[in-house]
XYZ file of C-alpha atoms in Angstrom:
633
model
C 33.685 121.272 114.902
C 36.164 124.120 114.235
C 37.939 123.682 110.907
C 39.820 126.994 110.976
C 43.105 125.344 111.877
C 42.645 122.780 109.106
C 41.972 125.570 106.596
C 45.192 127.322 107.536
C 47.292 124.174 107.505
C 48.324 123.956 103.774
C 49.614 127.536 103.660
C 51.242 127.293 107.077
C 52.963 124.078 106.032
C 54.278 125.691 102.844
C 55.507 128.754 104.737
C 57.235 126.537 107.254
C 58.911 124.378 104.584
C 60.060 127.444 102.636
C 61.912 128.627 105.756
C 63.923 125.415 105.908
C 67.705 125.899 105.899
C 68.222 123.269 103.200
C 67.618 124.573 99.664
C 66.606 121.085 98.464
C 63.767 121.048 101.004
C 62.577 124.452 99.834
C 62.675 123.307 96.209
C 60.623 120.203 97.072
C 58.108 122.415 98.893
C 57.785 124.692 95.862
C 57.126 121.676 93.630
C 53.926 121.093 95.641
C 52.675 124.624 94.942
C 49.784 123.566 92.712
C 48.617 121.036 95.317
C 48.642 123.768 97.971
C 46.654 126.083 95.682
C 44.039 123.389 95.051
C 43.737 122.783 98.797
C 43.306 126.507 99.500
C 40.851 127.182 96.691
C 40.885 130.123 94.226
C 39.901 132.897 96.665
C 42.505 132.102 99.327
C 45.124 131.420 96.644
C 44.638 134.971 95.307
C 44.329 136.672 98.691
C 46.885 134.721 100.739
C 49.133 132.485 98.643
C 50.033 134.952 95.872
C 51.026 137.779 98.287
C 53.218 135.290 100.136
C 54.812 134.106 96.865
C 55.418 137.736 95.905
C 57.608 138.016 99.009
C 59.335 134.703 98.298
C 60.156 135.865 94.742
C 62.310 138.621 96.202
C 64.285 136.633 98.745
C 65.362 133.061 98.060
C 67.740 130.921 96.010
C 67.735 130.580 92.215
C 66.746 126.904 92.373
C 63.559 127.871 94.247
C 62.842 130.735 91.842
C 63.184 128.406 88.825
C 60.523 126.016 90.192
C 58.277 128.935 91.161
C 58.578 130.457 87.693
C 57.679 127.153 86.072
C 54.732 126.366 88.367
C 53.032 129.765 88.080
C 52.481 129.294 84.357
C 49.749 126.756 85.141
C 48.065 128.868 87.834
C 45.345 130.693 85.859
C 42.698 127.961 86.508
C 43.790 127.741 90.165
C 43.114 131.437 90.852
C 39.605 131.413 89.440
C 40.354 132.468 85.876
C 41.974 135.306 83.903
C 40.264 138.094 85.824
C 42.562 137.422 88.798
C 45.808 137.027 86.898
C 47.383 140.478 87.448
C 49.071 139.607 90.776
C 50.267 136.367 89.170
C 51.835 138.297 86.276
C 53.515 140.712 88.720
C 55.302 137.808 90.426
C 56.401 136.370 87.098
C 57.637 139.812 86.045
C 59.922 139.915 89.100
C 61.339 136.510 88.167
C 61.646 137.407 84.473
C 63.835 140.396 85.362
C 66.400 138.270 87.202
C 69.935 137.825 85.968
C 69.989 134.016 86.227
C 69.057 132.687 82.725
C 67.282 129.557 84.001
C 64.951 131.568 86.257
C 64.362 134.188 83.579
C 63.573 131.610 80.893
C 61.127 129.712 83.118
C 59.308 132.928 83.998
C 59.151 134.079 80.364
C 57.784 130.672 79.286
C 55.122 130.958 81.966
C 54.217 134.535 80.963
C 53.839 133.385 77.360
C 51.636 130.508 78.503
C 49.482 132.821 80.627
C 49.070 135.075 77.571
C 47.227 132.251 75.789
C 44.689 131.966 78.615
C 43.613 135.573 78.976
C 41.227 137.650 76.789
C 42.621 139.704 73.916
C 41.919 143.114 75.467
C 43.542 142.079 78.758
C 46.560 140.710 76.869
C 47.167 144.032 75.142
C 46.451 146.059 78.293
C 48.942 144.082 80.393
C 51.613 142.857 77.992
C 52.267 145.859 75.751
C 53.229 148.179 78.651
C 55.246 145.323 80.189
C 57.253 144.808 76.987
C 57.799 148.553 76.616
C 58.949 148.896 80.235
C 61.285 145.898 80.142
C 62.830 146.915 76.811
C 63.819 150.251 78.323
C 65.152 148.742 81.527
C 68.407 149.990 82.946
C 69.795 146.473 83.298
C 70.442 143.921 80.545
C 68.330 141.169 82.157
C 65.126 143.182 81.721
C 65.882 143.818 78.055
C 66.643 140.134 77.477
C 63.344 139.235 79.174
C 61.433 141.593 76.882
C 62.822 139.786 73.792
C 61.077 136.601 74.872
C 57.642 138.220 75.285
C 57.147 139.677 71.807
C 55.799 136.397 70.455
C 52.782 136.666 72.787
C 51.493 139.811 71.098
C 53.152 140.301 67.692
C 50.388 138.792 65.548
C 47.571 139.874 67.887
C 47.936 143.613 67.327
C 47.082 145.883 64.418
C 49.626 146.707 61.711
C 50.711 150.023 63.225
C 51.301 148.535 66.676
C 53.158 145.600 65.138
C 55.467 148.037 63.378
C 56.079 149.856 66.662
C 56.945 146.539 68.291
C 59.372 145.643 65.498
C 61.076 149.022 65.903
C 61.477 148.345 69.618
C 62.927 144.958 68.710
C 65.371 146.597 66.318
C 66.665 148.753 69.183
C 67.160 145.599 71.277
C 69.034 143.893 68.431
C 71.288 146.986 68.261
C 71.820 147.263 72.022
C 75.304 147.904 73.400
C 75.147 144.714 75.469
C 76.033 141.501 73.561
C 73.729 139.565 75.895
C 70.745 141.671 74.810
C 71.667 141.336 71.136
C 72.047 137.586 71.645
C 68.591 137.438 73.261
C 67.085 139.355 70.330
C 68.821 137.104 67.799
C 67.731 133.886 69.496
C 64.034 134.870 69.635
C 63.793 136.470 66.188
C 63.276 133.178 64.236
C 60.224 132.440 66.401
C 58.784 135.881 65.649
C 59.326 135.388 61.913
C 57.676 131.954 62.136
C 54.689 133.650 63.804
C 54.468 136.135 60.937
C 54.718 133.250 58.446
C 51.847 131.436 60.164
C 49.742 134.613 60.245
C 50.371 135.285 56.539
C 49.464 131.701 55.553
C 46.283 131.611 57.650
C 45.058 135.193 57.190
C 46.241 136.198 53.688
C 43.459 138.769 53.266
C 43.704 140.420 56.672
C 43.857 144.213 56.653
C 46.704 143.837 59.161
C 48.697 141.470 56.965
C 52.479 141.576 56.992
C 53.774 144.057 54.421
C 57.030 145.440 53.039
C 57.393 147.957 55.850
C 57.525 145.095 58.358
C 60.126 143.293 56.268
C 62.244 146.395 55.917
C 62.598 146.485 59.704
C 63.267 142.740 59.926
C 65.822 143.032 57.127
C 67.596 145.837 59.018
C 67.665 143.679 62.159
C 69.058 140.726 60.187
C 71.779 142.806 58.527
C 72.749 144.168 61.914
C 73.063 140.632 63.278
C 75.170 139.172 60.450
C 77.607 142.042 60.831
C 77.793 141.789 64.613
C 81.299 141.792 66.041
C 80.407 139.048 68.523
C 80.485 135.462 67.185
C 77.991 134.440 69.864
C 75.476 136.799 68.247
C 76.416 136.333 64.616
C 76.016 132.537 64.516
C 72.388 132.928 65.650
C 71.676 134.909 62.489
C 71.832 131.658 60.471
C 68.533 130.548 62.021
C 67.114 134.005 61.335
C 68.073 133.592 57.675
C 66.382 130.163 57.529
C 63.191 131.607 59.056
C 63.175 134.517 56.558
C 63.726 132.136 53.641
C 60.852 129.924 54.806
C 58.552 132.957 54.955
C 59.284 133.953 51.364
C 58.940 130.322 50.258
C 55.484 130.214 51.830
C 54.360 133.239 49.804
C 56.200 132.124 46.626
C 58.244 135.308 46.508
C 61.701 134.837 45.003
C 62.360 138.511 44.290
C 64.760 138.763 47.242
C 66.787 135.650 46.342
C 69.874 137.498 45.178
C 69.983 139.470 48.428
C 69.530 136.321 50.531
C 72.138 134.441 48.507
C 74.724 137.116 49.286
C 73.883 136.836 52.992
C 74.094 133.038 52.821
C 77.528 133.110 51.193
C 78.720 135.645 53.741
C 77.747 133.394 56.654
C 79.102 130.219 55.027
C 82.477 131.871 54.515
C 82.647 133.633 57.869
C 86.014 133.669 59.609
C 84.452 132.325 62.820
C 84.222 128.524 62.916
C 81.078 128.714 65.092
C 79.300 130.672 62.359
C 80.548 128.285 59.664
C 79.471 125.320 61.795
C 75.929 126.685 62.156
C 75.799 127.466 58.424
C 76.975 123.910 57.683
C 74.437 122.406 60.069
C 71.562 124.320 58.392
C 72.961 124.152 54.849
C 70.130 122.097 53.335
C 67.497 124.391 54.819
C 69.224 127.342 53.202
C 69.756 125.515 49.886
C 66.098 124.481 49.731
C 65.103 128.078 49.079
C 67.347 128.202 45.996
C 66.614 124.683 44.737
C 64.045 125.841 42.167
C 66.583 127.916 40.292
C 69.762 126.169 39.171
C 71.600 129.449 38.578
C 71.195 130.253 42.282
C 71.711 126.676 43.494
C 74.932 126.258 41.527
C 76.450 129.191 43.414
C 76.271 127.072 46.570
C 78.335 124.180 45.174
C 81.764 125.705 45.826
C 80.780 126.989 49.300
C 79.515 123.467 50.084
C 82.863 121.996 49.026
C 84.726 124.613 51.064
C 82.809 123.484 54.149
C 83.690 119.849 53.358
C 87.338 120.940 53.271
C 87.061 123.169 56.346
C 89.968 123.077 58.779
C 87.592 122.533 61.723
C 86.448 118.952 62.300
C 83.089 120.037 63.746
C 82.300 121.949 60.560
C 83.160 118.933 58.387
C 81.052 116.716 60.633
C 78.065 119.046 60.271
C 78.283 119.381 56.487
C 78.537 115.595 56.041
C 74.970 115.302 57.347
C 73.779 117.644 54.603
C 75.210 115.572 51.731
C 72.100 113.574 50.685
C 69.671 116.483 50.662
C 71.975 118.943 48.887
C 72.977 116.354 46.286
C 69.301 115.521 45.801
C 68.611 119.171 44.965
C 71.511 119.121 42.502
C 70.387 115.802 41.025
C 67.017 117.258 40.030
C 68.745 119.106 37.200
C 69.925 117.240 34.102
C 73.667 116.742 33.920
C 74.263 117.522 37.573
C 75.180 113.943 38.396
C 78.495 114.704 36.699
C 78.966 117.734 38.950
C 78.450 115.522 42.007
C 80.843 112.865 40.690
C 83.537 115.303 39.631
C 83.424 117.804 42.497
C 81.803 116.236 45.555
C 82.595 112.493 45.436
C 86.401 113.058 45.515
C 85.964 115.053 48.734
C 83.757 112.261 50.133
C 86.574 109.823 49.399
C 88.950 112.103 51.293
C 86.538 112.473 54.233
C 86.128 108.685 54.475
C 89.706 108.699 55.778
C 89.415 111.921 57.786
C 91.669 112.018 60.881
C 88.620 112.841 63.068
C 86.565 109.722 63.820
C 83.389 111.772 64.411
C 83.656 113.192 60.895
C 83.940 109.684 59.447
C 80.993 108.505 61.566
C 78.858 111.425 60.350
C 79.799 110.677 56.742
C 79.018 106.965 57.206
C 75.519 107.873 58.361
C 74.737 109.871 55.230
C 76.899 108.615 52.359
C 74.754 105.552 51.568
C 71.815 107.905 50.886
C 73.652 109.180 47.812
C 72.997 105.866 46.012
C 69.466 106.813 44.861
C 70.809 110.155 43.611
C 73.723 108.706 41.625
C 72.060 105.549 40.336
C 73.307 101.979 39.999
C 76.456 102.233 37.887
C 77.823 105.374 39.563
C 77.198 103.818 42.974
C 79.117 100.692 41.940
C 81.989 102.633 40.407
C 82.323 105.487 42.890
C 80.586 104.760 46.190
C 81.049 101.021 46.690
C 84.850 101.337 47.153
C 84.205 104.029 49.787
C 81.713 101.774 51.599
C 84.269 98.945 51.695
C 86.921 101.246 53.156
C 84.527 102.500 55.834
C 83.402 98.972 56.718
C 86.981 98.329 57.784
C 87.282 101.552 59.795
C 88.873 101.139 63.223
C 86.127 103.223 64.851
C 83.055 100.993 65.569
C 80.494 103.772 65.030
C 81.693 104.260 61.451
C 81.134 100.578 60.689
C 77.771 100.567 62.471
C 76.514 103.593 60.547
C 77.414 102.059 57.188
C 75.843 98.710 58.086
C 72.607 100.264 59.359
C 71.905 101.830 55.953
C 73.033 99.099 53.576
C 69.429 98.344 52.591
C 69.361 101.711 50.755
C 72.341 100.609 48.653
C 70.776 97.195 48.095
C 67.684 98.780 46.515
C 69.895 100.507 43.948
C 72.590 97.987 43.018
C 70.837 94.695 43.844
C 71.550 92.046 46.419
C 73.821 89.904 44.242
C 76.364 92.622 43.656
C 76.048 93.850 47.216
C 76.589 90.388 48.672
C 79.596 89.637 46.472
C 81.298 92.884 47.429
C 80.177 93.235 51.015
C 79.688 89.672 52.269
C 83.382 89.234 53.183
C 83.263 92.498 55.126
C 80.003 91.479 56.849
C 81.462 88.083 57.792
C 84.504 89.807 59.249
C 82.382 92.279 61.210
C 80.208 89.433 62.519
C 83.241 88.289 64.495
C 84.299 91.800 65.513
C 85.698 92.260 68.998
C 83.119 94.979 69.725
C 79.835 93.287 70.634
C 77.749 96.259 69.425
C 79.202 95.786 65.960
C 78.223 92.114 66.028
C 74.752 93.140 67.212
C 74.332 95.566 64.291
C 75.220 92.780 61.855
C 72.697 90.439 63.486
C 69.915 93.012 63.130
C 70.732 93.368 59.431
C 70.684 89.602 58.693
C 66.878 89.155 58.200
C 66.840 91.972 55.618
C 69.728 90.320 53.828
C 68.101 86.880 54.031
C 64.921 88.034 52.283
C 66.900 89.049 49.250
C 69.618 86.405 49.246
C 67.194 83.514 49.087
C 67.242 80.273 51.065
C 69.997 78.438 49.203
C 72.501 81.288 49.193
C 71.720 82.084 52.826
C 72.247 78.477 53.928
C 75.604 78.320 52.185
C 76.971 81.686 53.269
C 75.313 82.896 56.470
C 73.476 80.124 58.344
C 76.615 78.873 60.038
C 77.327 82.415 61.203
C 73.804 82.859 62.616
C 73.957 79.648 64.642
C 77.399 80.502 65.994
C 75.937 83.640 67.582
C 73.848 81.419 69.886
C 77.038 80.630 71.761
C 78.437 84.151 71.923
C 79.854 85.099 75.349
C 77.673 88.271 75.421
C 74.030 87.725 76.420
C 72.734 90.543 74.189
C 74.199 88.756 71.166
C 72.716 85.381 72.168
C 69.341 86.999 72.766
C 69.433 88.755 69.385
C 70.429 85.491 67.692
C 67.421 83.727 69.240
C 65.133 86.461 67.883
C 66.545 86.463 64.344
C 66.166 82.681 64.092
C 62.465 83.243 64.584
C 62.477 86.006 61.938
C 64.337 83.707 59.553
C 61.750 80.985 60.147
C 59.014 83.457 59.215
C 60.947 84.164 55.999
C 61.961 80.632 54.969
C 59.178 78.582 56.580
C 58.654 75.819 59.116
C 60.288 73.058 57.043
C 63.477 75.102 56.779
C 63.520 75.682 60.549
C 62.910 71.999 61.199
C 65.784 70.948 58.974
C 68.341 73.715 59.558
C 67.760 74.821 63.163
C 65.654 72.448 65.236
C 67.411 69.261 64.051
C 70.782 70.747 64.936
C 69.699 71.992 68.361
C 68.023 68.695 69.223
C 71.107 66.691 68.166
C 69.207 64.906 65.421
C 72.114 65.101 62.974
C 75.169 62.920 62.945
C 77.319 65.982 62.568
C 76.709 69.493 63.764
C 78.784 71.622 61.448
C 77.126 74.891 62.225
C 77.324 75.283 65.959
C 80.482 75.960 67.806
C 81.347 77.858 70.924
C 80.699 77.498 74.594
C 79.368 73.998 75.140
C 79.700 73.092 71.455
C 82.592 71.816 69.405
C 82.800 71.487 65.661
C 81.651 68.150 64.222
C 80.101 67.121 67.539
C 76.711 67.042 69.137
C 75.661 69.878 71.399
C 76.867 69.376 74.942
C 73.860 70.057 77.186
C 75.933 69.764 80.361
C 76.662 73.496 80.045
C 73.978 75.712 81.640
C 74.354 78.526 79.060
C 73.943 76.016 76.242
C 70.807 74.490 77.783
C 69.042 77.765 78.461
C 69.966 79.227 75.065
C 68.550 76.156 73.330
C 65.433 76.420 75.486
C 64.960 80.098 74.603
C 65.427 79.320 70.906
C 62.974 76.412 70.895
C 60.361 78.395 72.870
C 60.696 81.328 70.484
C 60.151 79.061 67.478
C 56.932 77.473 68.792
C 54.541 80.132 67.375
C 56.133 80.104 63.896
C 56.535 76.374 63.133
C 53.803 73.866 62.289
C 52.000 72.208 65.190
C 53.238 68.708 64.289
C 56.812 69.873 64.802
C 55.722 71.287 68.165
C 54.128 67.948 69.081
C 56.872 65.631 67.847
C 60.034 67.611 68.537
C 59.651 70.757 70.618
C 57.405 69.451 73.394
C 59.567 66.305 74.009
C 62.656 68.580 74.112
C 61.048 70.813 76.740
C 59.878 67.769 78.738
C 63.460 66.517 78.863
C 64.519 69.584 80.866
C 61.567 69.613 83.300
C 63.725 68.089 86.057
C 66.801 70.221 85.359
C 68.926 70.838 88.486
C 69.060 74.603 87.826
C 65.956 76.533 89.029
C 66.435 79.146 86.283
C 65.962 76.413 83.677
C 62.926 74.988 85.453
C 60.994 78.253 85.682
C 61.728 78.939 82.019
C 60.379 75.462 81.290
C 57.169 76.547 83.057
C 57.005 79.586 80.762
C 57.700 77.437 77.701
C 54.801 75.099 78.552
C 52.402 78.059 78.368
C 53.701 79.052 74.913
C 53.316 75.460 73.687
C 49.829 75.152 75.187
C 48.720 78.301 73.332
C 49.961 76.797 70.052
C 48.112 73.526 70.753
C 44.856 75.337 71.591
C 45.059 77.359 68.368
C 45.614 74.120 66.386
C 42.977 71.989 68.093
C 41.054 71.541 64.829
C 44.087 70.089 63.010
C 45.577 68.145 65.916
C 43.196 65.505 67.307
C 45.261 64.747 70.405
C 45.781 68.388 71.417
C 43.592 67.926 74.521
C 45.669 65.018 75.822
C 48.887 66.944 75.139
C 47.599 69.905 77.140
C 46.655 67.546 79.998
C 50.218 66.205 79.850
C 51.561 69.762 80.087
C 49.284 70.544 83.055
C 50.525 67.400 84.777
C 54.141 68.512 84.311
C 53.296 72.003 85.557
C 51.492 70.524 88.560
C 54.726 68.842 89.557
C 56.714 72.062 89.024
C 54.180 74.027 91.092
C 55.403 72.033 94.134
C 59.042 72.806 93.410
C 61.305 73.860 96.274
C 62.205 77.085 94.431
C 59.786 80.024 94.799
C 60.222 81.346 91.232
C 59.594 77.908 89.731
C 56.386 77.584 91.767
C 55.284 81.124 90.847
C 55.710 80.743 87.079
C 54.199 77.255 87.137
C 51.080 78.527 88.888
C 50.889 81.434 86.424
C 51.079 79.056 83.450
C 48.493 76.680 84.912
C 46.089 79.577 85.472
C 46.588 80.925 81.923
C 46.187 77.482 80.318
C 42.946 76.863 82.206
C 41.625 80.178 80.914
C 42.569 79.174 77.369
C 40.849 75.802 77.602
C 37.768 77.191 79.293
């Protein structure tokens, strides 16, 4: 049998699909490139597929090029190994020289990946000339591409070659084109991180990083922070962070004064984009100076200036840095007063900032100052700010404060927290925004652990039960789940008395449930579908966490009472509930003599439901029967 046509089919199919008029079809075809290569095998991939792709790389749309550039990075195993990778690299080089950033970036990523899969001598033979050629290109895109390839070779060459590479990089960082300078600035932190890694792992290497290397890097950095283009200059903040981390790793603080000057220059830059980046990385910069208070103290006023910045985005960014910077300050005796006198007044001002995103950012971080300031200062200075922010009109501000209240609780204690914040929490629990109510619900179990059963019953139980009748399903569902968590905290007897008795109408008065289907001082009205299914969900969820006698005497009879409910949705949830109850009975068979007869009763009920007219009811009934039979052997 002649298989020649079959052998040609994968490549012919790809060629045909890549001639399709629709770009989307050509993109989809290119996504199958690895599958085609596997079908062809290494030899035909090198001899037939790669030459074809070389032609494609010179005549198609950018979307196709981007997929091609990404796919080729994984091709070394598909072409039979590194020895065949030169034609692959040539294709990627074409793509890396393109003007479209997406295509260029994909190709550079792939070239860097290929560099990790080829031998050292081949890497130097192929990549060093490629970097040199691209860096001297007559078009900016080639120079930008070269910036992204230095990381493949920088720590794999000897000291002299590394210095030559850094000098080439300096020329790129000084290029007339802002796009080239921007490319050099964006990749420089990665190169410095590589040098940091090399220094940490090979401290005794004869090719270790020395002062001559850092002189060149320092020249590049100074060139960047004085660049006339904001789009270049703001990238120098990350370069500064990378340099600082290097000198931290080698415990060298001799350059601190020089770096501090550079830091202050960037923090006070006239461009808001530069100030924003400096604000966003402030703690990383401050970390380098945190071991010397004389240096660290020089950052206090710049920090405050960023908090007072006229740009909202800058204020938003610096708010996130509050806890870490204040923690550095707090490590030195007497600095709590500096925080209280200089920083807290600005926090108070920012808590009422006209920009809601600034207030939300502050709300996310301000509670973390409690451990730094201690109990009394938190009570006197931060608690009033928390109360103001809990009443903020923007929901995210309230949510961010609520989500971190446990941090405050650890410092000032639950009693003080509850007295001051309980009214605000109660108000937020009835907030018009359902996500705010949800955040409060999620916080309740944490609060309950520390309030204790008696206080919780008096102040919050009524609130928790009212959520069962909320018009939003997500709230009802969350309420069902926290009642289980509360039962795990307070115990089965508490659940029996405070939850189950109320839901099963075993009290003369139901003071704690009101809402849809429920009225104050009345029994629960099960005629409402939402009420019935919410009660069913609650009872089912409580089965695993209450004692088995409660399951036998109260929960199982309650579930049985709804087995003939007119609504199919109720009936198939009854079928699910029977399985949960059966599992509890099987686990308690040693302490419950009649567990076998109860399970037989459940199977009988499920047998009836398995003949229900509704498909879903039959399906879940059969599933439960099967699972119960497995459990009982």
